[in-house]
Backbone as numpy.savetxt, mean C-alpha at the origin, in Angstrom:
# Nx Ny Nz CAx CAy CAz Cx Cy Cz
18.81 -7.28 19.28 20.02 -6.49 19.37 20.14 -5.54 18.19
20.82 -4.48 18.43 21.01 -3.47 17.41 21.85 -3.98 16.25
21.40 -3.74 15.04 22.21 -4.01 13.87 22.23 -5.43 13.33
21.40 -6.32 13.84 21.44 -7.70 13.36 20.65 -7.89 12.07
19.60 -7.13 11.88 18.78 -7.26 10.69 18.89 -6.00 9.85
18.54 -6.13 8.59 18.55 -4.99 7.68 17.12 -4.69 7.24
16.92 -3.48 6.82 15.64 -3.10 6.23 15.93 -2.53 4.86
15.21 -3.05 3.88 15.33 -2.57 2.51 14.02 -1.87 2.18
14.10 -0.69 1.62 12.89 0.03 1.30 12.95 0.75 -0.03
11.79 0.94 -0.60 11.65 1.70 -1.84 10.57 2.75 -1.64
10.76 3.90 -2.25 9.76 4.97 -2.21 9.39 5.34 -3.63
8.11 5.57 -3.83 7.60 6.04 -5.11 6.79 7.30 -4.85
6.86 8.25 -5.77 6.01 9.43 -5.66 4.57 8.98 -5.75
3.70 9.61 -4.94 2.28 9.25 -4.92 1.43 10.52 -5.03
0.15 10.32 -5.11 -0.79 11.40 -5.30 -1.28 11.95 -3.96
-1.83 13.17 -3.98 -2.47 13.66 -2.75 -3.72 12.84 -2.45
-4.11 12.82 -1.20 -5.24 11.96 -0.81 -6.56 12.38 -1.44
-6.66 13.62 -1.91 -7.90 14.07 -2.53 -8.02 13.66 -4.00
-6.96 13.12 -4.58 -6.98 12.73 -6.00 -7.85 11.49 -6.20
-8.55 11.44 -7.32 -9.46 10.31 -7.58 -8.75 8.97 -7.67
-7.46 8.97 -8.00 -6.72 7.71 -8.11 -6.01 7.30 -6.82
-6.09 8.12 -5.78 -5.40 7.78 -4.54 -5.83 6.42 -3.97
-7.13 6.08 -3.99 -7.54 4.78 -3.44 -6.85 3.58 -4.09
-6.42 3.73 -5.33 -5.72 2.61 -5.98 -4.39 2.33 -5.30
-3.74 3.36 -4.78 -2.49 3.14 -4.03 -2.77 2.32 -2.76
-3.89 2.62 -2.10 -4.25 1.85 -0.91 -4.50 0.39 -1.27
-5.18 0.17 -2.36 -5.46 -1.20 -2.80 -4.16 -1.92 -3.15
-3.26 -1.25 -3.84 -1.99 -1.88 -4.21 -1.15 -2.20 -2.97
-1.19 -1.33 -1.99 -0.47 -1.60 -0.75 -0.95 -2.92 -0.14
-2.25 -3.10 -0.11 -2.83 -4.31 0.44 -2.51 -5.53 -0.42
-2.65 -5.39 -1.72 -2.41 -6.51 -2.64 -0.94 -6.95 -2.60
-0.05 -6.04 -2.31 1.37 -6.37 -2.26 1.79 -7.05 -0.96
1.26 -6.62 0.17 1.86 -7.03 1.44 0.98 -7.84 2.37
-0.29 -8.02 2.06 -1.15 -8.78 2.96 -0.66 -10.22 3.09
-0.64 -10.68 4.32 -0.22 -12.05 4.62 -1.41 -12.97 4.49
-1.37 -14.07 3.84 -0.28 -14.71 3.11 -0.36 -14.53 1.60
-1.33 -13.72 1.13 -1.59 -13.67 -0.31 -0.86 -12.54 -1.05
-0.27 -11.61 -0.35 0.37 -10.47 -0.99 1.50 -10.89 -1.92
1.61 -10.19 -3.03 2.61 -10.54 -4.02 4.03 -10.43 -3.47
4.33 -9.35 -2.78 5.66 -9.18 -2.19 5.84 -10.13 -1.02
4.77 -10.35 -0.26 4.85 -11.29 0.86 5.22 -12.68 0.35
4.55 -13.14 -0.67 4.83 -14.48 -1.21 6.24 -14.57 -1.77
6.66 -13.53 -2.47 7.98 -13.57 -3.12 9.13 -13.45 -2.14
8.94 -12.74 -1.05 10.06 -12.48 -0.13 9.96 -13.23 1.19
8.80 -13.24 1.80 8.67 -13.88 3.12 8.50 -15.39 2.99
7.63 -15.79 2.08 7.41 -17.23 1.89 8.69 -17.95 1.44
9.56 -17.25 0.73 10.82 -17.84 0.27 11.95 -17.66 1.28
11.63 -17.04 2.42 12.58 -16.82 3.53 13.69 -15.82 3.19
13.50 -15.02 2.15 14.47 -13.95 1.85 14.31 -12.81 2.85
13.07 -12.61 3.34 12.77 -11.55 4.29 11.87 -12.13 5.38
11.83 -11.44 6.51 10.97 -11.90 7.61 9.63 -11.18 7.62
9.56 -10.04 6.95 8.32 -9.27 6.91 8.37 -8.28 5.76
7.21 -7.95 5.23 7.09 -6.86 4.26 5.94 -5.97 4.72
6.10 -4.69 4.47 5.03 -3.75 4.82 5.06 -2.60 3.82
3.92 -1.98 3.66 3.85 -0.83 2.77 2.84 0.16 3.32
2.99 1.39 2.87 2.08 2.44 3.33 2.09 3.56 2.32
0.93 4.14 2.10 0.83 5.34 1.28 0.30 6.44 2.19
1.01 7.54 2.23 0.64 8.63 3.12 -0.52 9.42 2.56
-1.49 9.68 3.41 -2.69 10.43 3.05 -2.47 11.90 3.39
-1.88 12.62 2.45 -1.53 14.01 2.67 -2.27 14.92 1.70
-2.31 16.21 2.03 -2.92 17.19 1.14 -2.11 17.31 -0.15
-0.81 17.33 -0.01 0.08 17.45 -1.15 0.51 16.06 -1.62
1.05 15.97 -2.82 1.56 14.67 -3.26 2.54 14.10 -2.23
2.45 12.81 -2.01 3.29 12.18 -1.00 4.08 11.03 -1.57
4.21 9.98 -0.76 5.00 8.83 -1.17 4.27 7.53 -0.85
4.57 6.55 -1.65 4.19 5.16 -1.40 5.49 4.48 -0.99
5.49 3.86 0.17 6.70 3.19 0.63 6.43 1.71 0.84
7.45 0.93 0.54 7.39 -0.50 0.79 8.72 -0.93 1.37
8.66 -1.76 2.43 9.86 -2.20 3.13 9.87 -3.71 3.29
11.07 -4.25 3.34 11.26 -5.67 3.65 12.30 -5.76 4.76
12.02 -6.55 5.76 12.97 -6.80 6.85 13.78 -8.03 6.47
15.11 -7.86 6.47 16.01 -8.90 5.99 16.78 -9.48 7.17
16.71 -10.81 7.37 17.48 -11.42 8.46 18.99 -11.31 8.19
19.76 -11.39 9.26 21.20 -11.16 9.12 21.90 -12.17 8.23
21.32 -13.37 8.07 21.97 -14.39 7.24 21.55 -14.32 5.76
20.80 -13.29 5.39 20.36 -13.13 4.00 20.96 -11.85 3.43
20.99 -11.77 2.12 21.58 -10.63 1.43 20.57 -9.50 1.24
20.86 -8.35 1.83 20.00 -7.18 1.65 19.99 -6.74 0.19
21.11 -6.88 -0.49 21.18 -6.50 -1.91 20.27 -7.38 -2.76
20.24 -8.67 -2.46 19.37 -9.58 -3.21 17.90 -9.25 -2.96
17.57 -8.92 -1.73 16.19 -8.55 -1.40 15.82 -7.24 -2.10
16.75 -6.31 -2.11 16.50 -5.03 -2.80 16.24 -5.25 -4.29
17.03 -6.11 -4.91 16.82 -6.43 -6.33 15.45 -7.07 -6.54
15.11 -8.02 -5.69 13.82 -8.71 -5.82 12.65 -7.75 -5.60
12.77 -6.92 -4.57 11.70 -5.97 -4.27 11.55 -4.96 -5.42
12.65 -4.52 -5.96 12.61 -3.60 -7.10 11.96 -4.28 -8.30
12.31 -5.52 -8.56 11.71 -6.27 -9.68 10.19 -6.42 -9.48
9.79 -6.72 -8.25 8.36 -6.87 -7.95 7.64 -5.56 -8.23
8.19 -4.46 -7.71 7.51 -3.18 -7.84 7.48 -2.68 -9.28
8.57 -2.86 -10.00 8.60 -2.40 -11.38 7.83 -3.35 -12.30
7.61 -4.57 -11.84 6.87 -5.54 -12.64 5.39 -5.61 -12.31
4.98 -4.91 -11.27 3.57 -5.01 -10.84 2.62 -4.50 -11.91
3.10 -3.61 -12.75 2.22 -3.08 -13.80 1.84 -4.16 -14.82
2.62 -5.23 -14.89 2.31 -6.30 -15.83 1.45 -7.40 -15.20
1.30 -7.36 -13.89 0.50 -8.37 -13.20 -0.96 -7.92 -13.17
-1.84 -8.85 -13.40 -3.25 -8.50 -13.38 -3.81 -8.70 -11.97
-4.51 -7.69 -11.50 -5.19 -7.78 -10.21 -6.33 -8.77 -10.37
-6.39 -9.76 -9.50 -7.43 -10.77 -9.61 -8.71 -10.32 -8.91
-9.85 -10.85 -9.33 -11.09 -10.52 -8.63 -11.03 -10.89 -7.15
-10.35 -11.97 -6.82 -10.21 -12.39 -5.43 -9.44 -11.36 -4.62
-8.33 -10.86 -5.18 -7.55 -9.84 -4.48 -8.37 -8.58 -4.24
-9.11 -8.17 -5.26 -9.91 -6.96 -5.14 -11.04 -7.15 -4.13
-11.69 -8.29 -4.18 -12.78 -8.56 -3.23 -12.24 -8.62 -1.80
-11.08 -9.25 -1.61 -10.47 -9.35 -0.29 -10.15 -7.95 0.26
-9.62 -7.10 -0.61 -9.30 -5.74 -0.20 -10.57 -4.97 0.19
-11.60 -5.05 -0.64 -12.84 -4.32 -0.36 -13.48 -4.80 0.95
-13.48 -6.10 1.15 -14.05 -6.65 2.38 -13.27 -6.18 3.60
-11.97 -6.21 3.50 -11.11 -5.77 4.60 -11.34 -4.28 4.91
-11.45 -3.46 3.87 -11.66 -2.03 4.06 -13.02 -1.75 4.69
-14.05 -2.44 4.24 -15.39 -2.24 4.81 -15.39 -2.58 6.30
-14.77 -3.70 6.64 -14.70 -4.10 8.04 -13.91 -3.08 8.85
-12.81 -2.65 8.29 -11.97 -1.67 8.97 -12.74 -0.37 9.23
-13.49 0.10 8.25 -14.28 1.32 8.43 -15.36 1.11 9.49
-16.02 -0.03 9.47 -17.07 -0.29 10.46 -16.50 -0.28 11.88
-15.36 -0.91 12.07 -14.72 -0.91 13.38 -14.23 0.49 13.74
-13.71 1.17 12.76 -13.17 2.51 12.96 -14.26 3.46 13.45
-15.43 3.45 12.82 -16.49 4.38 13.18 -17.13 4.05 14.53
-16.77 2.96 15.13 -17.26 2.62 16.47 -16.41 3.29 17.56
-15.33 3.96 17.16 -14.43 4.60 18.12 -14.41 6.10 17.86
-15.13 6.86 18.67 -15.29 8.30 18.43 -13.96 9.06 18.48
-13.03 8.61 19.29 -11.73 9.29 19.37 -10.98 9.14 18.04
-11.00 7.95 17.48 -10.33 7.72 16.19 -11.02 8.50 15.08
-12.34 8.59 15.12 -13.08 9.34 14.11 -12.70 10.82 14.18
-12.65 11.36 15.39 -12.30 12.77 15.57 -10.90 13.05 15.02
-9.96 12.18 15.31 -8.60 12.35 14.81 -8.57 12.27 13.29
-9.27 11.30 12.72 -9.29 11.13 11.27 -9.96 12.31 10.58
-11.00 12.86 11.20 -11.66 14.03 10.63 -10.70 15.23 10.60
-9.91 15.38 11.65 -8.95 16.49 11.66 -7.86 16.27 10.62
-7.44 15.02 10.43 -6.44 14.72 9.40 -7.02 14.96 8.01
-8.29 14.61 7.81 -8.93 14.87 6.53 -9.05 16.36 6.28
-9.38 17.10 7.31 -9.48 18.56 7.18 -8.11 19.14 6.81
-7.06 18.59 7.41 -5.71 19.05 7.09 -5.32 18.69 5.65
-5.97 17.67 5.09 -5.72 17.29 3.71 -6.55 18.11 2.73
-7.37 19.01 3.26 -8.11 19.90 2.39 -9.61 19.89 2.56
-10.16 18.80 3.11 -11.61 18.72 3.24 -11.96 17.59 4.20
-12.71 17.90 5.24 -13.06 16.89 6.23 -13.86 15.75 5.62
-14.51 16.01 4.47 -15.35 14.99 3.84 -14.54 13.90 3.14
-13.23 14.09 3.02 -12.39 13.07 2.37 -12.49 11.72 3.09
-12.65 11.76 4.40 -12.80 10.51 5.16 -14.01 9.73 4.67
-15.11 10.41 4.48 -16.33 9.74 4.04 -16.28 9.40 2.55
-15.62 10.23 1.78 -15.44 9.93 0.36 -14.65 8.65 0.19
-13.60 8.50 0.99 -12.79 7.28 0.94 -13.64 6.06 1.27
-14.43 6.18 2.31 -15.32 5.07 2.70 -16.32 4.75 1.61
-16.93 5.79 1.05 -17.97 5.59 0.05 -17.44 5.06 -1.28
-16.17 5.29 -1.54 -15.60 4.87 -2.82 -15.01 3.45 -2.81
-15.15 2.75 -1.71 -14.60 1.39 -1.64 -15.13 0.53 -2.79
-16.42 0.54 -2.99 -17.02 -0.30 -4.03 -16.68 0.17 -5.43
-16.29 1.43 -5.57 -16.00 1.98 -6.89 -14.59 1.64 -7.38
-13.78 1.10 -6.52 -12.42 0.75 -6.93 -12.47 -0.45 -7.88
-11.83 -0.30 -9.01 -11.90 -1.34 -10.04 -10.51 -1.88 -10.36
-10.50 -3.07 -10.93 -9.24 -3.65 -11.39 -8.57 -2.72 -12.39
-9.36 -2.14 -13.28 -8.82 -1.26 -14.32 -8.14 -0.04 -13.71
-8.77 0.58 -12.73 -8.18 1.76 -12.06 -6.88 1.38 -11.36
-6.90 0.29 -10.64 -5.71 -0.15 -9.90 -4.58 -0.48 -10.87
-4.89 -1.17 -11.94 -3.88 -1.54 -12.93 -3.29 -0.29 -13.60
-4.14 0.68 -13.92 -3.68 1.91 -14.57 -2.73 2.68 -13.65
-3.06 2.77 -12.37 -2.19 3.46 -11.42 -0.86 2.72 -11.27
-0.91 1.41 -11.22 0.33 0.62 -11.14 1.22 0.88 -12.35
0.62 0.89 -13.52 1.40 1.13 -14.75 1.98 2.53 -14.80
1.25 3.49 -14.29 1.66 4.88 -14.37 2.67 5.27 -13.30
2.54 4.74 -12.10 3.34 5.23 -10.98 4.45 4.30 -10.51
4.33 3.02 -10.75 5.37 2.10 -10.30 6.35 1.82 -11.44
7.06 2.89 -11.77 8.08 2.87 -12.81 9.36 3.47 -12.22
10.49 3.10 -12.81 11.78 3.53 -12.28 11.90 5.05 -12.17
11.38 5.77 -13.14 11.49 7.23 -13.13 10.66 7.90 -12.04
9.80 7.13 -11.36 8.97 7.67 -10.28 9.47 7.26 -8.90
10.64 6.64 -8.86 11.21 6.20 -7.58 11.95 7.35 -6.92
């Protein structure tokens, strides 16, 4: 029914998809919301404050946004979830990305790319989106850079972009 649940969301300024640090936003999205190991998932869904968390970083030619949302059941406080989600996001710069989280992300991305390239319609669409972002080769650059993503890069992007002044 309409209006029974709430959605709490935060937006942060993000980089264009052609920027060398853009892949770190993708990794952070995964590290935050993947079920059951994501940091926001554990803090909000596992504790029953929210029913779901999701995040996305838009792959645009120009600087875009990183968004994260939590679905709040009607019997829970949206304000409390907003405070918790804000604390998680502003505190992520102090959390260290673990080797397990990074390996899980890389494995997931490799599998996703392999499945993706088996569908010519999806590849054609993604190539046109990459071209709209400035260069059709961005799709392949993203794929090729999976192994190059490091804990240090991800941590640096978290420290630089997940701050109150960038919301």
